[in-house]
Coordinates of C-alpha atoms in Angstrom, one line a residue:
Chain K
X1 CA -43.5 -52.0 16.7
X2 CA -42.1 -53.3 13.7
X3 CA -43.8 -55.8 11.3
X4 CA -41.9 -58.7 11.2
X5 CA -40.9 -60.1 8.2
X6 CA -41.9 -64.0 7.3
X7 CA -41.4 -64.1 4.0
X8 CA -38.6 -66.7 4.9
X9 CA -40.1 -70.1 7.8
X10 CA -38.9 -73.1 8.7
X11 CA -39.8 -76.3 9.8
X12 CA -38.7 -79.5 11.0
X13 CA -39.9 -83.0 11.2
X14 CA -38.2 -86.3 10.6
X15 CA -39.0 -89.6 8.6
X16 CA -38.3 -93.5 9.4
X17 CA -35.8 -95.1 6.8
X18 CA -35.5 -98.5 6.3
X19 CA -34.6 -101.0 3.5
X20 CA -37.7 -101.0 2.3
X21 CA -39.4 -97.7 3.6
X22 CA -39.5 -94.7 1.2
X23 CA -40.6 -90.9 2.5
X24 CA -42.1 -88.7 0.8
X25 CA -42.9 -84.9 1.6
X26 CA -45.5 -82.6 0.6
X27 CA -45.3 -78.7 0.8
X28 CA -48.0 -76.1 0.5
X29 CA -46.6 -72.5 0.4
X30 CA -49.8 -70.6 1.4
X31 CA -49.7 -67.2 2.8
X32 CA -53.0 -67.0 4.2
X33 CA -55.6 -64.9 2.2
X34 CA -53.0 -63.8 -0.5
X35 CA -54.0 -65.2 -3.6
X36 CA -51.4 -64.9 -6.5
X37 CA -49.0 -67.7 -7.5
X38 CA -45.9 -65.6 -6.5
X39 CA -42.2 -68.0 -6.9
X40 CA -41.9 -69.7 -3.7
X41 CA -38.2 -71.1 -3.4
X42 CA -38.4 -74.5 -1.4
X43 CA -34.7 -76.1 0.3
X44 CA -35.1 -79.3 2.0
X45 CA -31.8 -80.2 4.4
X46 CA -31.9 -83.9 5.5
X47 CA -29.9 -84.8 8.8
X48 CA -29.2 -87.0 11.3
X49 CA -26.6 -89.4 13.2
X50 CA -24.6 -91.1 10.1
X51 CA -26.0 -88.7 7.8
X52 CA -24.4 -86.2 6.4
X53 CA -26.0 -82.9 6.4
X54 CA -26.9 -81.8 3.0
X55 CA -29.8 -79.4 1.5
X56 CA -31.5 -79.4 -2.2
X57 CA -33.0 -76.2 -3.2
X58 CA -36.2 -76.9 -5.4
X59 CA -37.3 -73.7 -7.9
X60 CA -40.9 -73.4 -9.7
X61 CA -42.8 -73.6 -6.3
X62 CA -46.2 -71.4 -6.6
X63 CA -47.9 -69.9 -3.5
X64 CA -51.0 -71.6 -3.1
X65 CA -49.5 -74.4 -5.3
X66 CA -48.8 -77.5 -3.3
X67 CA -45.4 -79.7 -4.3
X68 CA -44.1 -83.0 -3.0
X69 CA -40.5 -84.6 -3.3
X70 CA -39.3 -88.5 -2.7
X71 CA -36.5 -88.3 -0.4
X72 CA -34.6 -90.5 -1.8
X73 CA -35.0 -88.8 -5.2
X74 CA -33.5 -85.5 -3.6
X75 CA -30.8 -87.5 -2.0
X76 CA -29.8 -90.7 -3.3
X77 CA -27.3 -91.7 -1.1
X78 CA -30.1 -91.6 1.6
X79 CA -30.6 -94.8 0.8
X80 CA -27.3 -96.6 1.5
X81 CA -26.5 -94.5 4.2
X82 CA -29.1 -94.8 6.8
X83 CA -31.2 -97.1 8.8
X84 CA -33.9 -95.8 11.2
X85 CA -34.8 -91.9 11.7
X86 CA -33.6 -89.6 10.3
X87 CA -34.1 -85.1 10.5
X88 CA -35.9 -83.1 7.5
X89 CA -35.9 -79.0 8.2
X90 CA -37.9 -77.6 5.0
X91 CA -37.2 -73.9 4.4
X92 CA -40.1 -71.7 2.1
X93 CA -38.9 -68.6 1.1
X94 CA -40.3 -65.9 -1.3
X95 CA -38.6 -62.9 -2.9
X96 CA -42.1 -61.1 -2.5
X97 CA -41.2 -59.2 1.2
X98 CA -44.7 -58.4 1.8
X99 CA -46.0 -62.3 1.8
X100 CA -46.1 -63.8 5.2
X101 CA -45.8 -67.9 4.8
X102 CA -46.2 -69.1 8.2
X103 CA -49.7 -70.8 7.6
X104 CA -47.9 -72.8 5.1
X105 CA -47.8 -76.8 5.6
X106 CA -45.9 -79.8 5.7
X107 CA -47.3 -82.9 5.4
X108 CA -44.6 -86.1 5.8
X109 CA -45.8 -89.5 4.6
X110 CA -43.5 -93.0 4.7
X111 CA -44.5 -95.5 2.7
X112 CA -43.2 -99.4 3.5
X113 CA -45.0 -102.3 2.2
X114 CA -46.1 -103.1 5.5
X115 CA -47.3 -99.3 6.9
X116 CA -48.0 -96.1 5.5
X117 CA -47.8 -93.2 7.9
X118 CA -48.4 -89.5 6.7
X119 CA -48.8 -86.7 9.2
X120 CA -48.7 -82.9 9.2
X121 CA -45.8 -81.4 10.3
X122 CA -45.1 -78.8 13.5
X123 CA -46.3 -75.3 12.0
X124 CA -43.4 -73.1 10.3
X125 CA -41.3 -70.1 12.2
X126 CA -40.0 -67.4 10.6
X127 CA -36.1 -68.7 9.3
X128 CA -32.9 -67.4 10.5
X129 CA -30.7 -66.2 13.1
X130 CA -32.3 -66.3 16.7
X131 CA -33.6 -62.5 17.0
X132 CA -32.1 -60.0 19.8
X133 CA -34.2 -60.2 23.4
X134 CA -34.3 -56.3 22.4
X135 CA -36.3 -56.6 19.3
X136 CA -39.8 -57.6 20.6
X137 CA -42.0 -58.8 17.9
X138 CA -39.3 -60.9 16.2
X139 CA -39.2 -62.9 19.7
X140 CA -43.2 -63.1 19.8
X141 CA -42.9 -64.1 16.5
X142 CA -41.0 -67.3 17.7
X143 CA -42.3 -68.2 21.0
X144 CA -43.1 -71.8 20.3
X145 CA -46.6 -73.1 22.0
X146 CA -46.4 -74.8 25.6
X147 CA -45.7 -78.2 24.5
X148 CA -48.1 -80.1 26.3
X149 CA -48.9 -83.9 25.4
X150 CA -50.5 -87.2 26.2
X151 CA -48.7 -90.5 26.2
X152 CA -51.2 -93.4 25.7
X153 CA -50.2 -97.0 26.3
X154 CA -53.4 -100.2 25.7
X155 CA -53.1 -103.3 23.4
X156 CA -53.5 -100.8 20.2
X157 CA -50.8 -98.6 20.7
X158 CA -47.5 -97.8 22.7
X159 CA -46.1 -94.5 22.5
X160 CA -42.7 -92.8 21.8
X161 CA -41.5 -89.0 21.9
X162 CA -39.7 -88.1 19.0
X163 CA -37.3 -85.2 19.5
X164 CA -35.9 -83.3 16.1
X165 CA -32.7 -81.4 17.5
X166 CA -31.5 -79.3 14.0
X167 CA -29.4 -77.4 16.0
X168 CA -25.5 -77.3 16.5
X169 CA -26.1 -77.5 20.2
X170 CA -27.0 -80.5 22.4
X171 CA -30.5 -80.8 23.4
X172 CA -31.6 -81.5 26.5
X173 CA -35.2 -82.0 26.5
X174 CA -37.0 -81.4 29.9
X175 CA -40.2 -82.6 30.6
X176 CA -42.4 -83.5 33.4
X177 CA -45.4 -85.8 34.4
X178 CA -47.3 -87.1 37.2
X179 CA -46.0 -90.1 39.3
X180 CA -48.1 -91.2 41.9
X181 CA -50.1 -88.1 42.0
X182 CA -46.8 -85.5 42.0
X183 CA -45.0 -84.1 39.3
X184 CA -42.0 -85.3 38.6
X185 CA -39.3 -85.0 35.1
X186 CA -39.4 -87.4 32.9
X187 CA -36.1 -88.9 32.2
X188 CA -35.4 -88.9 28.9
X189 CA -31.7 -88.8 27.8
X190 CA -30.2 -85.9 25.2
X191 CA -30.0 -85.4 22.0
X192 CA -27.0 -85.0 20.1
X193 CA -26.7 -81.7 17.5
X194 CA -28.5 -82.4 14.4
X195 CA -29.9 -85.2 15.1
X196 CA -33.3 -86.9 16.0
X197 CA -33.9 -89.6 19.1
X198 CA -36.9 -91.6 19.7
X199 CA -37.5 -92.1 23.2
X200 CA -39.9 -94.7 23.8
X201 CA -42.3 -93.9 27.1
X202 CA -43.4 -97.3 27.4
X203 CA -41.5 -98.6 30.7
X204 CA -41.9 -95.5 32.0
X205 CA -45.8 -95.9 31.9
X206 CA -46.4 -99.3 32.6
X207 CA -44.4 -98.8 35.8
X208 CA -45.9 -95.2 37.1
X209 CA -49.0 -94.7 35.1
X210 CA -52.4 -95.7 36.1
X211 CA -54.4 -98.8 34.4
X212 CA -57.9 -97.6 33.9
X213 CA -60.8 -99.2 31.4
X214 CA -62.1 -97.7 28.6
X215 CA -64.3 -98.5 26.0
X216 CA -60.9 -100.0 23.9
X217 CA -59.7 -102.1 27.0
X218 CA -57.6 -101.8 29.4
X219 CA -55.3 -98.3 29.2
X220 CA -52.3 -96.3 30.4
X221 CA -52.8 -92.3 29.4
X222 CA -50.3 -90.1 31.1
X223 CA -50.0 -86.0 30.9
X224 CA -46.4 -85.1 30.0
X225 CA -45.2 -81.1 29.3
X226 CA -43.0 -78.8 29.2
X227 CA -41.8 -75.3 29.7
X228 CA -41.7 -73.6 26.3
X229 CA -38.5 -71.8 27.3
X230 CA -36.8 -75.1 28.0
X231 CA -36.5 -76.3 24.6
X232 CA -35.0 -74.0 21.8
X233 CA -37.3 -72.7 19.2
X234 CA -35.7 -74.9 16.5
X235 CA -36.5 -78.4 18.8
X236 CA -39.0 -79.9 17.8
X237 CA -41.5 -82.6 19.5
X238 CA -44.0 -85.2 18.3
X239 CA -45.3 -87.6 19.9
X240 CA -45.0 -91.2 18.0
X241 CA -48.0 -94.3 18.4
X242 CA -46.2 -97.6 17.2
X243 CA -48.4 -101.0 17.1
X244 CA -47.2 -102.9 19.9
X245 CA -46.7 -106.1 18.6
X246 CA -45.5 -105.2 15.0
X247 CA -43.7 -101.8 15.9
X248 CA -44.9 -100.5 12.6
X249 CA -45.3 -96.8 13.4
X250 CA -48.9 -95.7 12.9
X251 CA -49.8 -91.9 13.6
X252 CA -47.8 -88.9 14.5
X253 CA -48.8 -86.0 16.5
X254 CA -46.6 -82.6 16.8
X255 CA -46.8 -81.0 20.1
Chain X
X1 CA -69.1 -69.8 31.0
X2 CA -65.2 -70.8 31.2
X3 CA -63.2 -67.1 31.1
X4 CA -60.3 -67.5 28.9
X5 CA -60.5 -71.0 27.9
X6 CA -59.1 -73.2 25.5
X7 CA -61.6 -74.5 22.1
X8 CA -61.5 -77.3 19.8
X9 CA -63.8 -78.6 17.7
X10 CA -63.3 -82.3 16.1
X11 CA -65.3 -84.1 13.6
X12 CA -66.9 -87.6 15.6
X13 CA -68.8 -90.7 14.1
X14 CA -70.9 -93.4 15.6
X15 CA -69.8 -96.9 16.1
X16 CA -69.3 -99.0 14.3
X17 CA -67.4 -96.7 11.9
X18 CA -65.5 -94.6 13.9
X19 CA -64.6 -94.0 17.9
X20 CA -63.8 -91.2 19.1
X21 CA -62.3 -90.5 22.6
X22 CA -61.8 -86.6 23.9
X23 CA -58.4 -86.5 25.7
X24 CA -57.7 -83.3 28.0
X25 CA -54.1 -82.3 29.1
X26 CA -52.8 -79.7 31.6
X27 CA -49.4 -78.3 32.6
X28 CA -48.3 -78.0 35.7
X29 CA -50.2 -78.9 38.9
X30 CA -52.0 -75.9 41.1
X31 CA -52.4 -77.5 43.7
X32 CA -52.8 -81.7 44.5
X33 CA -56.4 -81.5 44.8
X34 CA -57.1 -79.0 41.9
X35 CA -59.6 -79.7 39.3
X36 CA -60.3 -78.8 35.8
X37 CA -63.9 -78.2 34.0
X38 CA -64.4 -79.3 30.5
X39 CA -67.3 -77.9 28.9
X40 CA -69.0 -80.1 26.1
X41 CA -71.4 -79.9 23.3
X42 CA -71.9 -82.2 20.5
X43 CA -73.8 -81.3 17.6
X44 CA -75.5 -83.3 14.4
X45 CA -74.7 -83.0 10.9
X46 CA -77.2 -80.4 10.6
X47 CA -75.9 -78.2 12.7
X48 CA -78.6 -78.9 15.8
X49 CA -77.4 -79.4 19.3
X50 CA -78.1 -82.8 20.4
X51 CA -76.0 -82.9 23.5
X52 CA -74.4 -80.7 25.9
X53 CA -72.7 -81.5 29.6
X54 CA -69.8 -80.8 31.7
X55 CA -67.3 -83.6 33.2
X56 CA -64.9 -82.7 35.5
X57 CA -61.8 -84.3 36.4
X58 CA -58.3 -84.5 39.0
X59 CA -55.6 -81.6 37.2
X60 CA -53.1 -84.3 38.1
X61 CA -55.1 -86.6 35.8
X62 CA -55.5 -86.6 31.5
X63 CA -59.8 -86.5 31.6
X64 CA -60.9 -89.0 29.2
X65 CA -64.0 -88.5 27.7
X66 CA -65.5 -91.6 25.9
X67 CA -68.1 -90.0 23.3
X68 CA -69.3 -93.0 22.4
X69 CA -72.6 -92.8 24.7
X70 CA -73.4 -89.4 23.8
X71 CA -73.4 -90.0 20.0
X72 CA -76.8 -91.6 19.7
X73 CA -79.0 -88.9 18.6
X74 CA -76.6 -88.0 15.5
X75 CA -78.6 -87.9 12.3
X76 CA -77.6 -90.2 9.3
X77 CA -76.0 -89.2 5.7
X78 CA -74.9 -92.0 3.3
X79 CA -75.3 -94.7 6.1
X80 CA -72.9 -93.1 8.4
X81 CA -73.8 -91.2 11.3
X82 CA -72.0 -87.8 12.3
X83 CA -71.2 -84.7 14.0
X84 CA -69.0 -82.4 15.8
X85 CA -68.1 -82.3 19.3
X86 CA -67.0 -78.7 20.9
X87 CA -64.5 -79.0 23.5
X88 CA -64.4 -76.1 25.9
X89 CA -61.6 -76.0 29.3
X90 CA -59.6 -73.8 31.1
X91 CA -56.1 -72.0 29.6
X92 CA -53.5 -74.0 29.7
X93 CA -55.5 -77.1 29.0
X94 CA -54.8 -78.7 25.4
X95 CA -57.2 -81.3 23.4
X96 CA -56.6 -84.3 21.8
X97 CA -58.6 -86.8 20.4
X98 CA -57.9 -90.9 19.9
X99 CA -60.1 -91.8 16.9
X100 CA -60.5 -95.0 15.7
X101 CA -61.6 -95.3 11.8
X102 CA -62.1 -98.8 11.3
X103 CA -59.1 -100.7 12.4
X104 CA -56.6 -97.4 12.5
X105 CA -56.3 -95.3 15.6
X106 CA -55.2 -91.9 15.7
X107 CA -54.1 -89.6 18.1
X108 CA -54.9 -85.8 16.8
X109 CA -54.7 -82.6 17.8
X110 CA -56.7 -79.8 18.4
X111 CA -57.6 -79.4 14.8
X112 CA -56.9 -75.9 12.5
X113 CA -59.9 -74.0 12.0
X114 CA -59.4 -72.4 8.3
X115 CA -61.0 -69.2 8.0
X116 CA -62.5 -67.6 5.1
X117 CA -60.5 -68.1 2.1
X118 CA -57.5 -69.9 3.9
X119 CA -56.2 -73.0 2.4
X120 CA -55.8 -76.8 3.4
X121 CA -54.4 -79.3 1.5
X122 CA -54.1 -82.6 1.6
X123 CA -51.9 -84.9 -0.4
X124 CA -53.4 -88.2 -2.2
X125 CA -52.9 -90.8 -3.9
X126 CA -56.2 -91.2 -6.6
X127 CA -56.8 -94.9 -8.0
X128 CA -55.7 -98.4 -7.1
X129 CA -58.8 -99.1 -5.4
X130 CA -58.8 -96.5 -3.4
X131 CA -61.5 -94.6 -2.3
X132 CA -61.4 -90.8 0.0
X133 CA -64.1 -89.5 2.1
X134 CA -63.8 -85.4 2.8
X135 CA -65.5 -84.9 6.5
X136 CA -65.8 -81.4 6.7
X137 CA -67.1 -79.4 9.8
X138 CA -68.5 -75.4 9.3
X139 CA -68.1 -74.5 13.4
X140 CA -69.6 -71.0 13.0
X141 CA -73.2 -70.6 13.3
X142 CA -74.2 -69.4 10.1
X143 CA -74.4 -71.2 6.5
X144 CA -71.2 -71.5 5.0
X145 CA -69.8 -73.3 2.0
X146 CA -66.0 -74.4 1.0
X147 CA -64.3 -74.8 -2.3
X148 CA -62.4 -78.1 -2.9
X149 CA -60.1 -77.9 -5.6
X150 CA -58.5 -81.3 -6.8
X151 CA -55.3 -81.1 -8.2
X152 CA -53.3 -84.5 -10.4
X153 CA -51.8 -84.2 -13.5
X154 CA -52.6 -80.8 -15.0
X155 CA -56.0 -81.1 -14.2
X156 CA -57.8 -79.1 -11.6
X157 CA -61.2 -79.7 -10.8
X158 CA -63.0 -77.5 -8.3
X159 CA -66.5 -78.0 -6.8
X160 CA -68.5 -76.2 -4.2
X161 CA -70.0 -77.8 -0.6
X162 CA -72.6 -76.2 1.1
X163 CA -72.1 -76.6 5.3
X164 CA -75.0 -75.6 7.5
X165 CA -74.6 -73.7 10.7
X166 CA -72.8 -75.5 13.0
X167 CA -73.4 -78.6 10.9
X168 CA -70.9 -81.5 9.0
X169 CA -70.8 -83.3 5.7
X170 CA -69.0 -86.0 4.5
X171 CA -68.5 -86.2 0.3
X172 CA -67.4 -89.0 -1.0
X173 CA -64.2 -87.3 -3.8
X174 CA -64.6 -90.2 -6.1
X175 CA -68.6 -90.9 -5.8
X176 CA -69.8 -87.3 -5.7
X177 CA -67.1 -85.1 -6.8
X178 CA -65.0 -86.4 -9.5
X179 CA -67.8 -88.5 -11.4
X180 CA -69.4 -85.3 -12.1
X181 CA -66.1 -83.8 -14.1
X182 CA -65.5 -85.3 -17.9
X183 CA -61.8 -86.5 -17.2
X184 CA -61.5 -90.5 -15.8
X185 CA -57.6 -90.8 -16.4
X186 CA -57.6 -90.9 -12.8
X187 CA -59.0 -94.5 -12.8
X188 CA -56.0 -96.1 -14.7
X189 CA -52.9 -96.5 -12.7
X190 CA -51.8 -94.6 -9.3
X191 CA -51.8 -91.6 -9.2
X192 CA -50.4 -88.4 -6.7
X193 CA -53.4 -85.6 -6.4
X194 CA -53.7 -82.8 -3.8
X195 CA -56.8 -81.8 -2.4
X196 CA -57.3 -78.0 -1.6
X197 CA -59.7 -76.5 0.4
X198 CA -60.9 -73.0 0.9
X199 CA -63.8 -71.8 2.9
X200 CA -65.5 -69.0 1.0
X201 CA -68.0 -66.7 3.2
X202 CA -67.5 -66.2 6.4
X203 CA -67.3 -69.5 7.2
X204 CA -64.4 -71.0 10.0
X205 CA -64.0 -74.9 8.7
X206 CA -62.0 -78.2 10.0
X207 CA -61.7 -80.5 7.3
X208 CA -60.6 -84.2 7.5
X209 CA -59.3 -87.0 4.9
X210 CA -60.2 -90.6 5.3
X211 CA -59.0 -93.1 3.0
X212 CA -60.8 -96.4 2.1
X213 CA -58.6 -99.0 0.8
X214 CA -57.9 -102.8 -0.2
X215 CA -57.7 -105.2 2.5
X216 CA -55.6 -108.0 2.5
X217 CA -58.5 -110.2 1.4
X218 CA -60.6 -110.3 -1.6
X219 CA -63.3 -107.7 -1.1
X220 CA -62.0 -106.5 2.1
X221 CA -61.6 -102.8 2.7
X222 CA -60.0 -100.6 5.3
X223 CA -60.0 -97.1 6.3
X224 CA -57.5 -95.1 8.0
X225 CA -57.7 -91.0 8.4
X226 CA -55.4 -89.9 6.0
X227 CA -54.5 -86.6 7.6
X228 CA -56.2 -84.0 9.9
X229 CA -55.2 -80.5 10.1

């Protein structure tokens, strides 16, 4: 079999912008074991709907060597131009063929004098063109996990799935959950080509979920999943815990 | 024993400083009527087992485990009472965890287990009152120890933490780490630091940031989990 080369991973995540919010992100190029502080090249490609897509390449990145960016230091017009979510894909690539980067990490944080919300990004693929059905370990290589998550509604938190579509393609996210003790898809709608949607689960909890007591109160938790094969590799999925009463996002989880 | 089953480990506290609540997710249904085993095992900051028992729940359900009950025999360290729970259930089964810190929920994931000389990192910001607490669990069973570097400005501090078998700690960066090291620039201002760990030995570590920072009042303070891998 041959060794697939991963010298060159991707991943994406998004970040809120609004008139006062400011994003941040933080890379670490690590290739496992390797020590060294081979050049890591770092391009970060914001998108979204009203956003134009556009990439910055940043030199001087070190394996082992982590590195942050302000968004809106990379792309000014970020500012102006947006209000609301929008797509990051962060691309680490090495000259060094040999180095395998996929254990390096992304770590998003939004600062807003109200909130601050950091979280760690969905793990890096190997980059580039989707890999012939022939060539066997480049397809292991990208088989994305099961997503499988939990949506939890109580007087702390309300819950939203956040779907990063970098693609040219429209996604159609398909997942499924229990109603009334079957399984049944959750209707979410699609999600235009490079672009990211946030679909809140709320109504759909409070009307099939299941109150139960907890320790915190009175909660909704539901099981929601979905076939790895029906989202494209490049999709990605976290799930998104607002405060209800203030909406100010408060943790992020990738699935 | 569950064949082929699905393992996390997470980092818990006792009230009133933390709550922590096991969540347990399937796929599909087998069958309307199927059930799913979750194996658990919660030990004390020195590594000894101080509870172990199995709950099981509908498939067509998420099991929700309050840990709360089961945390009274942790042992204390700096006032604060800890451990580490280990998660054990069928494939196809993933873990989460809802932890309160204070007033901050979180939902997390099946943490990353970093392996002998992997790296973590974490990104901070040092000063302005704030304060970080490094929880740090070694889930193999033999004595480890993990290298925390601390990188702001073009400083890089680096100190060692011992982690008994199976057992957690909880270092205070400010308090126990960077008081030891001759540079206090960090005090003065805001500023960005990175915090990278690497477990030497053999050891197979989770590692958590919690922040502790200003309230809105004058000598309030707050805590949120900065980031869990």
């Amino acid at each position: 079999m041959d060794r697939v080369m991963a010298n060159s991973v991707v991943t994406r995540a998004f970040c809120l912008t609004t008139g006062t919010a400011r994003s941040r992100i933080h890379f670490f190029p690590s290739a496992g074991t390797t020590a060294g502080h081979y050049p890591v090249v770092c391009e970060v490609t914001v998108f979204g709907k009203g956003i134009e897509r556009r990439s910055v390449q940043l030199d001087g990145g070190r394996l082992n060597q982590p590195d942050g960016i302000r968004l809106e230091d990379a792309f000014p017009a970020l500012v102006n131009e947006t209000s609301g979510i929008c797509g990051i894909e962060v691309g680490l690539s090495s000259p060094q063929g040999r180095i395998n980067l996929l254990s390096s990490r992304l770590v998003v944080e939004v600062v807003s004098p109200h909130y601050t919300l950091s979280y760690g990004a969905a793990r890096f693929s190997i980059a580039g063109e989707k890999p012939a059905e022939s060539d066997a370990s480049a397809v292991e290589a990208r088989l994305r996990p099961q997503p499988i998550g939990v949506s939890m509604y109580d007087d702390k938190c309300t819950p939203s799935l956040v779907i990063v579509n970098p693609t040219k393609d429209l996604a159609r996210p398909e997942f499924r959950h229990i109603v009334r003790g079957e399984e049944a898809p959750l209707h979410l709608g699609t999600v235009a080509p490079e672009s990211v949607v946030e679909f809140p689960l709320e109504d759909t909890l409070t009307k099939s979920g299941v109150r139960r007591q907890t320790l915190w109160g009175e909660s909704i938790v539901e099981k929601m999943w979905s076939e790895a094969s029906a989202l494209d590799a490049s999709v990605e999925c976290y799930l998104l815990l607002r405060d209800p009463e203030t909406r100010q996002p408060f943790s992020v989880c990738a699935i | 024993m569950l064949e082929n089953s699905v393992v996390s480990h997470f980092w818990v506290a006792a009230p009133p400083f933390c709550s922590s609540t096991i969540l347990v997710s399937s796929t599909a249904l087998e069958s309307a009527t199927s059930r799913i085993l979750a194996q658990c095992a919660v030990y004390d900051l020195a590594g000894a087992l101080v509870r172990d028992f199995e709950v099981e729940f509908p498939a067509n359900e998420v099991g929700v485990l309050e840990l709360e009950p089961f945390l009274t025999g942790l042992k204390t360290q700096s006032g604060l009472a800890h451990g580490h729970v280990v998660i054990r259930s069928s494939e196809g089964t993933r873990h989460f965890c809802r932890q309160q810190v204070g007033e901050h929920t979180d939902l997390i994931s099946s943490p990353k287990l970093f392996k002998s000389r992997e790296m973590a990192f974490v990104p901070l910001l040092l000063g302005a009152g704030r304060a970080h607490l490094l929880t740090f669990v070694n889930t193999d069973s033999s004595a480890g120890q993990v290298v925390v570097r601390l990188l702001y400005s073009n400083r890089s501090p680096e100190f060692t933490i011992d982690l008994p078998a199976k057992g957690s700690r909880v270092v205070s960066l400010e308090d126990e780490l960077l008081s030891t090291f001759d540079d206090h620039s960090w005090r003065k201002g805001v500023m960005q630091g990175y915090v990278r760990i690497s477990p030497r030995v053999q050891s197979s570590v989770l590692f958590q940031v919690i922040e502790q920072y200003p309230g809105e009042g004058e000598n309030q303070v707050k805590y949120r989990t900065l980031l869990s891998w």
